[in-house]
Short mmCIF file of C-alpha atoms in Angstrom, two decimals:
data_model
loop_
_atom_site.label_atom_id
_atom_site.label_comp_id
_atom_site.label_asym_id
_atom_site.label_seq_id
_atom_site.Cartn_x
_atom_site.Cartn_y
_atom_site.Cartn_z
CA UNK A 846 33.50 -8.43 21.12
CA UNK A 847 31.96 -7.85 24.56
CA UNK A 848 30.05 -10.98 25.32
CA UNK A 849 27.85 -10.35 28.47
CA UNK A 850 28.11 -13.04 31.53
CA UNK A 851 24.84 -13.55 33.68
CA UNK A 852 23.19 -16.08 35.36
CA UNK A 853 20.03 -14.35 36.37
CA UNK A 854 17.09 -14.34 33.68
CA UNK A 855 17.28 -10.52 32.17
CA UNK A 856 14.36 -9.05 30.06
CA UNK A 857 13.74 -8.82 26.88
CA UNK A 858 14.58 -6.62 23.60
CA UNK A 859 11.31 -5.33 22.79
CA UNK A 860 11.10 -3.26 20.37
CA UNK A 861 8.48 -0.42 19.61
CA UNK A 862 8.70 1.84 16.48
CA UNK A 863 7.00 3.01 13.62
CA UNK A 864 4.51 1.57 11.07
CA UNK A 865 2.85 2.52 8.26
CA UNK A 866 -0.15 5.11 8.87
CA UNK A 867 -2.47 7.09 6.99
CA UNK A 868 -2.64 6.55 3.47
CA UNK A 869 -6.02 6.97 3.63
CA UNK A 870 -7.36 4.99 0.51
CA UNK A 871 -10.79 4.43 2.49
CA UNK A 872 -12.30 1.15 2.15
CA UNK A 873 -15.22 0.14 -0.47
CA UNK A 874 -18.37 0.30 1.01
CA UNK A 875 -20.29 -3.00 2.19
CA UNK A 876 -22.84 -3.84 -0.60
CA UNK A 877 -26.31 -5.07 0.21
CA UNK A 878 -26.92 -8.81 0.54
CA UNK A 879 -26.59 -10.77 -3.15
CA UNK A 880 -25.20 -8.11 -4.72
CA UNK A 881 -22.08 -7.58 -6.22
CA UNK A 882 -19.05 -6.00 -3.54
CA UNK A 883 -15.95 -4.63 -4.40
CA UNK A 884 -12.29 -5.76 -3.15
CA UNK A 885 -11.85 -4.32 0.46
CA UNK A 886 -8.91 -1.78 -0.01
CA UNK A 887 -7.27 -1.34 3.53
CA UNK A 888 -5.32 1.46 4.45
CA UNK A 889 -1.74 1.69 5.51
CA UNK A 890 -3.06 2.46 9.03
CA UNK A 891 -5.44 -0.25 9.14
CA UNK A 892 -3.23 -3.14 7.44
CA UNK A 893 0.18 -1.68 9.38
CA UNK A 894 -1.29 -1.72 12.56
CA UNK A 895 0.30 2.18 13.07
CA UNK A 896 -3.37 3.81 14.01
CA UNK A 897 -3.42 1.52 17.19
CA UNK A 898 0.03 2.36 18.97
CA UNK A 899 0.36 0.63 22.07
CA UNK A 900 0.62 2.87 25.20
CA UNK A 901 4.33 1.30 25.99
CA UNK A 902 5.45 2.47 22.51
CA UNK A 903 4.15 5.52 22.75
CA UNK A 904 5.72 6.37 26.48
CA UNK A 905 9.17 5.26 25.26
CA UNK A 906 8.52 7.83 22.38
CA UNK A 907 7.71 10.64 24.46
CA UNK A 908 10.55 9.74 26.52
CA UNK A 909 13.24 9.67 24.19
CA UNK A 910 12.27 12.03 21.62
CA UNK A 911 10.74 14.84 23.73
CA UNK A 912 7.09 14.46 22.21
CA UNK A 913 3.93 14.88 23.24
CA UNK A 914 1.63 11.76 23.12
CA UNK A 915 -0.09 13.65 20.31
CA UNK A 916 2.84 14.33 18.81
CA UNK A 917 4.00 10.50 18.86
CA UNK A 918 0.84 9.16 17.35
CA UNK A 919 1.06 11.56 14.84
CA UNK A 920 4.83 11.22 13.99
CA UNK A 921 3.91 7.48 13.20
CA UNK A 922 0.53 8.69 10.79
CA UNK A 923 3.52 10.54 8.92
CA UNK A 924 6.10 8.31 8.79
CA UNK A 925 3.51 5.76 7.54
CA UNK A 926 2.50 7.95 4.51
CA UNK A 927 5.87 9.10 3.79
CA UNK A 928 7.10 5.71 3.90
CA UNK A 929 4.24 4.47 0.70
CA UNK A 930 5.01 8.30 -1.14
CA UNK A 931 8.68 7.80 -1.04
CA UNK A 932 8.34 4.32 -2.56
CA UNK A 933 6.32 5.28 -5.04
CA UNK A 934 8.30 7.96 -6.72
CA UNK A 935 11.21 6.05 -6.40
CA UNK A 936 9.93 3.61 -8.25
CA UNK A 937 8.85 6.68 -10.85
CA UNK A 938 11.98 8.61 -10.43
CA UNK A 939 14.52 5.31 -11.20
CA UNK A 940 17.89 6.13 -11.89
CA UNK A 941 17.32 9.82 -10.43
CA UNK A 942 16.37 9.20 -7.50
CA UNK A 943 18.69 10.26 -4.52
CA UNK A 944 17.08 9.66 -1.48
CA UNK A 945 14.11 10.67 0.83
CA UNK A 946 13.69 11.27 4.46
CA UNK A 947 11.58 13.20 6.99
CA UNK A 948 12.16 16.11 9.00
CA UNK A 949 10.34 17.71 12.22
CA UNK A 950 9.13 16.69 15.41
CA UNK A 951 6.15 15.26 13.86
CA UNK A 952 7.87 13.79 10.69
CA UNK A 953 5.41 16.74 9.12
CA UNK A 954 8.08 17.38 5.84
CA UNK A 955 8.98 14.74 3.56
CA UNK A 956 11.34 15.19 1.46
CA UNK A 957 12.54 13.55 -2.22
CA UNK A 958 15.82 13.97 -3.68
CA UNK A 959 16.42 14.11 -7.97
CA UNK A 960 18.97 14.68 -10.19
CA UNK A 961 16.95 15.91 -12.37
CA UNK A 962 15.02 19.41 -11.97
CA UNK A 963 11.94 18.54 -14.26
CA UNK A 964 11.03 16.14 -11.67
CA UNK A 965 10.56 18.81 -8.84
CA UNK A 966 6.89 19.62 -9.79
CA UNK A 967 5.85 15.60 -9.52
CA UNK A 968 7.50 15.84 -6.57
CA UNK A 969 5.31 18.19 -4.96
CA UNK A 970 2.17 16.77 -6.63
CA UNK A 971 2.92 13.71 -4.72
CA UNK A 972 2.75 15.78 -1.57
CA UNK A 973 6.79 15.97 -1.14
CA UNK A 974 9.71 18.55 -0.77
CA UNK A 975 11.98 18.20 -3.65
CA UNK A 976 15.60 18.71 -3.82
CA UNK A 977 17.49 18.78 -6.80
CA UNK A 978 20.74 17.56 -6.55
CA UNK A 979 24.01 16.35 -7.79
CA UNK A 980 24.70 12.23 -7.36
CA UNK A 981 21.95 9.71 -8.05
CA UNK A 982 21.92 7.43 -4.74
CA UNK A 983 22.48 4.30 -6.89
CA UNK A 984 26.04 5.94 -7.93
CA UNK A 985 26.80 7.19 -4.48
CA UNK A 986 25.58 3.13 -3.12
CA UNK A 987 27.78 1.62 -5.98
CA UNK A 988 30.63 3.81 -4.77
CA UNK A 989 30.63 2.25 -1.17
CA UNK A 990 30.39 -0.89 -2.38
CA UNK A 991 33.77 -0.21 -3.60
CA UNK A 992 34.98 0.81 -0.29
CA UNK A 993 33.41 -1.74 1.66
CA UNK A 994 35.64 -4.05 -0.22
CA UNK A 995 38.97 -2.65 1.23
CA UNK A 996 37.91 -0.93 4.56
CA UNK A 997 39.55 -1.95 7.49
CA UNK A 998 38.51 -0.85 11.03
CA UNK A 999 40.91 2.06 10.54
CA UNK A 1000 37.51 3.76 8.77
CA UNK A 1001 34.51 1.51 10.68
CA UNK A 1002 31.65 2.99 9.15
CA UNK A 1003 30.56 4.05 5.60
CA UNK A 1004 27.12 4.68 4.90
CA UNK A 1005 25.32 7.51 1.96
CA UNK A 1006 23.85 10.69 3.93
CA UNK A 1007 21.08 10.99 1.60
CA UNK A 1008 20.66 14.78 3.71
CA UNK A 1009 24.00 16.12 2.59
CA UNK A 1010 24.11 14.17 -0.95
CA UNK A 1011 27.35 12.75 -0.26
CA UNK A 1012 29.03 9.36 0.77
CA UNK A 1013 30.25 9.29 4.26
CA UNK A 1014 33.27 7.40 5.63
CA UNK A 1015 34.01 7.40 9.81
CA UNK A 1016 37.56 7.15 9.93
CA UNK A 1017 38.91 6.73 13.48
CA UNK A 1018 42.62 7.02 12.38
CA UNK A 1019 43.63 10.62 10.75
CA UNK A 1020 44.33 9.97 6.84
CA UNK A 1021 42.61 6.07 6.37
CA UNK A 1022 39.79 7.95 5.30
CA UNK A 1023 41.77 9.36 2.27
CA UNK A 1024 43.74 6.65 2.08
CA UNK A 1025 40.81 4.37 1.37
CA UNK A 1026 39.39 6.49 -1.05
CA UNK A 1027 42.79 6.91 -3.20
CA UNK A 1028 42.85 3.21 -3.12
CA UNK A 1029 39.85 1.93 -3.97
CA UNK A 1030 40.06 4.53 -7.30
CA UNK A 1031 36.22 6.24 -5.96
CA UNK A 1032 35.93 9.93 -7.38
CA UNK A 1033 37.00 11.48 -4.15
CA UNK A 1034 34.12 14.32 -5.18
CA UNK A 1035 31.67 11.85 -3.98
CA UNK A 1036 33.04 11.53 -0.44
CA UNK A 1037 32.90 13.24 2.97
CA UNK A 1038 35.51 11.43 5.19
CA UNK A 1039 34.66 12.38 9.17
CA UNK A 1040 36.88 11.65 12.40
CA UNK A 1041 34.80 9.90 14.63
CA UNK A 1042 35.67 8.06 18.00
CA UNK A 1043 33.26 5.43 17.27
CA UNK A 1044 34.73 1.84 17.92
CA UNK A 1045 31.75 -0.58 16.37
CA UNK A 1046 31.53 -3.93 18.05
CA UNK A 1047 29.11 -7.01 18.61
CA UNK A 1048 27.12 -6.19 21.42
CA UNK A 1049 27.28 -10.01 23.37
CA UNK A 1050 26.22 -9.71 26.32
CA UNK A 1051 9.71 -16.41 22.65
CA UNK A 1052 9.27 -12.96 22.95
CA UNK A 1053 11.07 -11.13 21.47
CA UNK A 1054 13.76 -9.18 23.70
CA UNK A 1055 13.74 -11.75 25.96
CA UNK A 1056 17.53 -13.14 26.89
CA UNK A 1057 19.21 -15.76 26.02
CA UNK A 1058 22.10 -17.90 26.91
CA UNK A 1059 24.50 -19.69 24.51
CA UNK A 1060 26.20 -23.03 25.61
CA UNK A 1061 24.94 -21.81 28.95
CA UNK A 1062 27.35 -18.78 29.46
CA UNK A 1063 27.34 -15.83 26.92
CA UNK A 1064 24.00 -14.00 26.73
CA UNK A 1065 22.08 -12.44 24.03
CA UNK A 1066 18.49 -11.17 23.21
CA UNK A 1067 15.52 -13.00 20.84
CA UNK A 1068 14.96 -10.80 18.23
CA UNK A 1069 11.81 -12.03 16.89
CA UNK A 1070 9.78 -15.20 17.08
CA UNK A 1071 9.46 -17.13 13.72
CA UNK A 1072 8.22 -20.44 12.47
CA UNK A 1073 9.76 -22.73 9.85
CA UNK A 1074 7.07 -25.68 8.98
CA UNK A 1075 6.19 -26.86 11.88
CA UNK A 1076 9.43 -25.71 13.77
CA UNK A 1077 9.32 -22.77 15.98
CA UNK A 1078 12.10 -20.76 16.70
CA UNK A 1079 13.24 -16.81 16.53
CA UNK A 1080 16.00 -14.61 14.41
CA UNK A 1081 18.42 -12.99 15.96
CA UNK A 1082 22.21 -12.18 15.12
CA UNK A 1083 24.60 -14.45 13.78
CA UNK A 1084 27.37 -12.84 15.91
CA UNK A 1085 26.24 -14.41 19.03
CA UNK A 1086 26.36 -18.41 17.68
CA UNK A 1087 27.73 -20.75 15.05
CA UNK A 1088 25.37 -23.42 14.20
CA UNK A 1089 25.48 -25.94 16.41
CA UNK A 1090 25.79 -23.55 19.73
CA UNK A 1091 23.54 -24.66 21.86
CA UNK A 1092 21.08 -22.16 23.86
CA UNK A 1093 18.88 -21.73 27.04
CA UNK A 1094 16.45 -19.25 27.82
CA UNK A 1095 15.88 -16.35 30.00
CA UNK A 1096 14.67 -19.02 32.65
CA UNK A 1097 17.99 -21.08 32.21
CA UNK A 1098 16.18 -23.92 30.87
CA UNK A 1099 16.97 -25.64 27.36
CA UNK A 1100 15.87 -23.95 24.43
CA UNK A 1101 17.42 -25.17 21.16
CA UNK A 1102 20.37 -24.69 19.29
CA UNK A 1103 21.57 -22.51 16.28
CA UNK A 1104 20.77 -24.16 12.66
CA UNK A 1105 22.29 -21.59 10.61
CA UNK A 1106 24.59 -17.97 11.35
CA UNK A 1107 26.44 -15.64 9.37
CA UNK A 1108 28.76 -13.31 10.54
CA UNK A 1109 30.84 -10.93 9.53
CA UNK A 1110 29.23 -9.93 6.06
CA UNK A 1111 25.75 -10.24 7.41
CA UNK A 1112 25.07 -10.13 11.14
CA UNK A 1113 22.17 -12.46 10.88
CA UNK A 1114 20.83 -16.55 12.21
CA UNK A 1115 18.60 -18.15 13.49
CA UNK A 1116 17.24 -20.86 16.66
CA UNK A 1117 15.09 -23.66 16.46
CA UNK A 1118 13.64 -23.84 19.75
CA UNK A 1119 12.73 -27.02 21.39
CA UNK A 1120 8.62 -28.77 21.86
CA UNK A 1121 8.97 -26.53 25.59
CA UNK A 1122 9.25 -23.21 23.74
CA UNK A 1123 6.26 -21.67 21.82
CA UNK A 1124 6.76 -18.84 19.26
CA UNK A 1125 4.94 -16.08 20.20
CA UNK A 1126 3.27 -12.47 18.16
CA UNK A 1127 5.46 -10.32 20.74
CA UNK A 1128 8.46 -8.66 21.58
CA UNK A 1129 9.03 -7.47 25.65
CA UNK A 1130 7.40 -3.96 26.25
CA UNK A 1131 8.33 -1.53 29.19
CA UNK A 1132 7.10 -3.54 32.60
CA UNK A 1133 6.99 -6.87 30.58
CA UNK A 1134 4.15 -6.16 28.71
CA UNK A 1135 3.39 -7.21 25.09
CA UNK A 1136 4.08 -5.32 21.98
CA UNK A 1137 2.16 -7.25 18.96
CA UNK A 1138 3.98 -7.68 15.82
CA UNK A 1139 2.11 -7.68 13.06
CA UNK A 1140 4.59 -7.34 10.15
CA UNK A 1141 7.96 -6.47 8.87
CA UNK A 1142 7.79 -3.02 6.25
CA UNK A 1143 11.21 -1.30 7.35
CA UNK A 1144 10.86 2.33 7.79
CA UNK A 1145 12.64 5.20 5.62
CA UNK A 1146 15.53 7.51 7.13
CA UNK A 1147 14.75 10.01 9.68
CA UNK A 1148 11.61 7.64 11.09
CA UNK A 1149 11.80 6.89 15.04
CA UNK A 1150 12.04 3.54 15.87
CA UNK A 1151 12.80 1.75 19.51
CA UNK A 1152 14.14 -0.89 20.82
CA UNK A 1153 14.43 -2.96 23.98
CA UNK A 1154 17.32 -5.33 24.91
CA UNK A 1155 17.85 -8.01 27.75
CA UNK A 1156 20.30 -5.24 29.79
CA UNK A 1157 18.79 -1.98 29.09
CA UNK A 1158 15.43 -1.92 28.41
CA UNK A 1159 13.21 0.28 26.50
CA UNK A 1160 15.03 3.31 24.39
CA UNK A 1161 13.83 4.96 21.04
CA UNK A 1162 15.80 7.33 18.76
CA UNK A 1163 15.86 7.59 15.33
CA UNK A 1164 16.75 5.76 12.02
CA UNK A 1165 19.81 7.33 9.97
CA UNK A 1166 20.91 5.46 7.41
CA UNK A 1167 20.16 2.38 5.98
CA UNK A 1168 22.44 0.08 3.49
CA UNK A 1169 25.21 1.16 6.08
CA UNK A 1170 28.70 -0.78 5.83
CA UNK A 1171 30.73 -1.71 9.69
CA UNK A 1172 33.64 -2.83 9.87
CA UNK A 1173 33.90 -4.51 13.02
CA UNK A 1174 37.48 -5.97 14.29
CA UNK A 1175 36.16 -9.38 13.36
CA UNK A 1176 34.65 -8.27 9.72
CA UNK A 1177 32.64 -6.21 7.80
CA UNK A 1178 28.98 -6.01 7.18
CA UNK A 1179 26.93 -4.76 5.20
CA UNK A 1180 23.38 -3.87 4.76
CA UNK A 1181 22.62 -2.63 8.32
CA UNK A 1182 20.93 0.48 9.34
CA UNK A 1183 22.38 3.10 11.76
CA UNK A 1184 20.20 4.66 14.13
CA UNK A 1185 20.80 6.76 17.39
CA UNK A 1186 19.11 4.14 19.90
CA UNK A 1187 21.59 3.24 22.33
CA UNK A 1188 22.48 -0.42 23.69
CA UNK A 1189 24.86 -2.21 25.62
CA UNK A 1190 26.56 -5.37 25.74
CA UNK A 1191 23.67 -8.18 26.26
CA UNK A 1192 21.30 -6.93 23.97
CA UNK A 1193 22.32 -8.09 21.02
CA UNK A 1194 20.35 -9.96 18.34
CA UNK A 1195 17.11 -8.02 20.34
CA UNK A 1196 14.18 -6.46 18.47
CA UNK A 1197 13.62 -2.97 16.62
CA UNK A 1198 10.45 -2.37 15.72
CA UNK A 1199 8.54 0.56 14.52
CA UNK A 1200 5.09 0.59 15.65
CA UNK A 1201 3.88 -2.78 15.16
CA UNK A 1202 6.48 -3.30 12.14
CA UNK A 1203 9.36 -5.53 12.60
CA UNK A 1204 12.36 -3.51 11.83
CA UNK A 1205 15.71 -5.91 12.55
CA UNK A 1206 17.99 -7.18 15.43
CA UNK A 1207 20.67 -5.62 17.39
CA UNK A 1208 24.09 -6.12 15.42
CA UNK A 1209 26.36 -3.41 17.65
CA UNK A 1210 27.42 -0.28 18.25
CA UNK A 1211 29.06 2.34 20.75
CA UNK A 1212 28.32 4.44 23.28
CA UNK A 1213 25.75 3.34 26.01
CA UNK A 1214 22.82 4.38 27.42
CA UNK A 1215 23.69 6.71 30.61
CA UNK A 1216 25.83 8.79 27.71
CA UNK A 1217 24.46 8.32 24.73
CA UNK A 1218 25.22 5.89 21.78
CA UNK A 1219 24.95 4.52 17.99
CA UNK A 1220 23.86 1.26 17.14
CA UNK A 1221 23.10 -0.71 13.89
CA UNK A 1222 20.74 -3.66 13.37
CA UNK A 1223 20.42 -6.31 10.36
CA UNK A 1224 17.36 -5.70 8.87
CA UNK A 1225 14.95 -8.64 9.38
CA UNK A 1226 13.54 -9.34 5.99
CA UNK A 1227 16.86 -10.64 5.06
CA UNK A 1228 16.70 -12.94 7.38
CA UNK A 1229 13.32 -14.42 7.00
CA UNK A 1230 14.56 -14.96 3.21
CA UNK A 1231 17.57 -16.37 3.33
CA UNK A 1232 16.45 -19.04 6.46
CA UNK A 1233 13.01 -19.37 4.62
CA UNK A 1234 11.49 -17.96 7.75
CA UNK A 1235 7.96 -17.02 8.76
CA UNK A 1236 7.46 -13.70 11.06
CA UNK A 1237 5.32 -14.97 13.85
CA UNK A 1238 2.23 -11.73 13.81
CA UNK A 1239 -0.79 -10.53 15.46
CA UNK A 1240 -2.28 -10.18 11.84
CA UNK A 1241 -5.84 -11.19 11.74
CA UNK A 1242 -7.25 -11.14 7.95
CA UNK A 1243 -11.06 -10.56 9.43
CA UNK A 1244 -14.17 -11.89 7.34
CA UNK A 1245 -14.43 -12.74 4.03
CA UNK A 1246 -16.33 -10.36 1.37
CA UNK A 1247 -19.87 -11.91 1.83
CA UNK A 1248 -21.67 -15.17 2.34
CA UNK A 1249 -20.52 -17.87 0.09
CA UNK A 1250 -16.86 -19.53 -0.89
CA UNK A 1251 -14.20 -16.93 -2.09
CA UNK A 1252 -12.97 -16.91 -5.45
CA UNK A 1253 -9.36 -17.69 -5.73
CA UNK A 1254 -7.93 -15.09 -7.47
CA UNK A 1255 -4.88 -17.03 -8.73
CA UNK A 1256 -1.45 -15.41 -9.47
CA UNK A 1257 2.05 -15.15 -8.65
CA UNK A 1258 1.81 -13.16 -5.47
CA UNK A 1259 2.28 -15.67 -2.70
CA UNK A 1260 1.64 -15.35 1.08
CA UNK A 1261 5.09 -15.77 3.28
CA UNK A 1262 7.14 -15.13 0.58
CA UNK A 1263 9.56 -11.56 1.23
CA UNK A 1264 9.10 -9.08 -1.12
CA UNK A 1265 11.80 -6.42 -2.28
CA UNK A 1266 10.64 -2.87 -3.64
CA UNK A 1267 10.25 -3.43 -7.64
CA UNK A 1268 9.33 -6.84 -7.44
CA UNK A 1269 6.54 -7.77 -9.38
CA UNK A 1270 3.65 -10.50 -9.16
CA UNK A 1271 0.30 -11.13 -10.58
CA UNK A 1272 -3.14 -11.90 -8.58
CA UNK A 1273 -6.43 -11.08 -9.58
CA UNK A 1274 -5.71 -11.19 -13.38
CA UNK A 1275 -3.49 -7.80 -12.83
CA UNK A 1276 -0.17 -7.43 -12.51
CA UNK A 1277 1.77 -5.34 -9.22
CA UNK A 1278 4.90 -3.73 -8.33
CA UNK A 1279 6.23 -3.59 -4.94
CA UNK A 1280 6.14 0.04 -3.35
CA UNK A 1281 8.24 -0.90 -0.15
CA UNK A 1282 10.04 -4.47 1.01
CA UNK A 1283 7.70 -6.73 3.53
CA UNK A 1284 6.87 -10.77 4.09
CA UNK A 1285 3.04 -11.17 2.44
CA UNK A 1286 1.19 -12.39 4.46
CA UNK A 1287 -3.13 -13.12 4.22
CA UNK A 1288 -4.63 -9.50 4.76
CA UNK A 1289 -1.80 -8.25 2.70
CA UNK A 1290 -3.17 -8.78 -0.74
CA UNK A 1291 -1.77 -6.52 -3.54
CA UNK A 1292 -5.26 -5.20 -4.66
CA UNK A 1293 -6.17 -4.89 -0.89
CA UNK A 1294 -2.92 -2.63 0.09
CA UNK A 1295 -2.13 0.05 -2.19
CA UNK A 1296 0.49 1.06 0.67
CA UNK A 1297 2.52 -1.70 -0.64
CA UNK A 1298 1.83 -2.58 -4.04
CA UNK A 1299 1.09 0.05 -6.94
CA UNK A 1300 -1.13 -2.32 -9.86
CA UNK A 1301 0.72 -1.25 -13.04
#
């Protein structure tokens, strides 16, 4: 592990990416006074924040991925309705389903991946490319959960290429890549073993972004500000303290101290800061400023998402693969997604975020940023889960429907509470599936965001 040493206060992991856009399911229109109004139904771009881009975002997009401002605030109006079509028909598609991502320098082409070539023409009706191809991704994600068992750092990564149909595994010794495979028993048809010179490792080194220092030496980033009850705190990874450790922020003053970590198998934790720290809605931006946050809907392969970290700053790329397995010399984990943002040592456990979408926290990597690099973060909604975490957002629900007391619409659907895709709750009398994995919060109602739940 490279654990970064610093005593002067270093900025923060901020993290800029995509969120969900378009969609446009319009909203009912206001009825006159006394009568009767229908459910406000707010688009992807409206309840997703990804119509109103900040400028630092988009900047750090144009940067990094050659665009156009144009091009950047439309590349996040795509990725936002590809994100809510892809969900949907794999939710329709089940067991056939193989994957979706985007393509272009706009995110302009989505494209859905079946086994099965009847499903090609709902494909297309759903506004989609389809592919018809060979493995379902469920088999090929089964089969890596086979190898992630007996990998060693002989063959770091292994992660499904949902582009190429295949299971990939990095080997960075000639043969462990088909020596893994033979052992583990995996149908060696499903498998694409690639040299690669990758070494994966932590990268050590309330805003989020913002450093921080444990037991007053090693430094790391916030990833994002969070509340627990009445506590305040932030997630970040679980590589950079035990519970216990004992932190100080980016001003060297006391902060709080670790109350839970994991690491390897996940790379996540998080710090309960002390009555002198404040959670805040933010993560750094380029100059210092503020990026909101106003929720936590991860983005689907092929999006652009940036990041910011307490050594290097602002840097975007792209997301490749999620569900990706590391092995790192201290462990494996799982569940992390591999993107082509590049970091350094010190910005670790320090915000991605897509637009104004919480995305994760810096686990590691290789490379850096003068040459180039991979890195992978744990995806946050894990985290807010497992801790029993609230996201700290910008989210403002607005007004009510009308003059008088609301009706409770009772239900199962609960605000806080972390949602997966295919989970399903009732509220209003009707019952919802999940289209794509988020923390509810008030704003976010199922019949108000079809973006994220489809009534069934």
């Amino acid at each position: 592990m490279l654990r970064r040493h610093a005593r002067t206060a270093c900025t923060v992991l901020a993290a800029a990416g995509l969120a969900l856009a378009g969609l446009q399911a319009g909203s009912a229109t206001a009825a006159p006074h006394g009568e009767d109004r229908a459910p406000t139904v707010r688009t992807a771009a409206d309840a997703l924040g990804a119509a109103s881009a900040q400028p630092e975002l988009l900047r750090a997009m144009q940067r990094d991925l050659g665009l156009t401002r144009a091009q950047a605030e439309n590349r996040l109006a795509n990725e936002a309705v590809a994100g809510a079509r892809a969900a949907g028909l794999r939710l329709d598609l089940g067991g056939a389903f193989a994957g979706a991502w985007v393509d272009g320098a706009e995110s302009g082409t989505l494209t859905v991946a079946t086994t099965r070539a009847a499903d090609a023409a709902a494909i297309r009706a759903a506004g989609a490319r389809a592919e018809v191809v060979t493995h379902g991704l469920t088999a090929l994600e089964r089969a890596k959960e086979v190898l992630d068992r007996a990998a060693t750092a002989e063959a770091p990564v292994r992660y499904v290429d949902v582009r190429a149909n295949v299971l990939v595994v990095e080997e960075a010794r000639a043969g462990a890549g088909a020596r893994l495979v033979a052992a583990t028993g995996v149908p060696r048809d499903l498998v694409k073993v690639v040299r690669t010179a990758e070494a994966p490792r932590p990268l050590y080194d309330l805003r989020g972004g913002d450093a921080y220092y444990m037991n007053g030496s090693g430094r790391c980033s916030v990833g994002f500000p969070i509340t627990k009850g009445t506590t305040q705190g932030f997630a970040t990874a679980g590589h950079c303290g035990r519970a216990g450790t004992s932190t100080s922020g980016f001003n060297q003053v006391a902060q709080g101290s670790f109350q839970a970590s994991v690491f390897p198998g996940n790379d996540m934790a998080w710090v309960a800061a002390n009555s002198n720290w404040t959670a805040t809605p933010y993560v750094k931006g380029a100059g210092g400023a503020n990026v909101q946050v106003t929720g936590s809907v991860l983005q689907p392969v092929g999006s652009s998402v940036c990041r910011s970290g307490s050594t290097t700053g602002w840097h975007c790329g792209t997301v490749q693969q999620h569900n990706t397995s590391v092995t790192y010399p201290e462990g494996t984990i799982s569940g992390v997604t591999r993107t082509t943002v590049c970091a350094e040592p010190g910005d670790s456990g320090g915000s991605y975020i897509s637009g104004s979408q919480a995305q994760g926290v810096t686990s590691g990597g290789s490379g850096n940023c003068s040459s180039g690099g991979t890195t992978y973060f744990q995806p946050l909604n894990p985290i807010l889960q497992n801790y029993g975490l609230t996201l700290k957002t910008t989210t403002d629900p607005g007004p009510g429907p009308g003059p008088g007391p609301e009706p409770e619409p009772g239900g199962t659907w609960a605000a806080g509470k972390v949602y997966a895709a295919g989970d399903t709750v009732t509220y209003g009398g009707a019952t919802y599936r999940c289209l794509q994995g988020h923390q509810a919060q008030t704003g976010w109602e199922p019949s108000n965001v079809p973006a994220l739940w489809q009534r069934v």
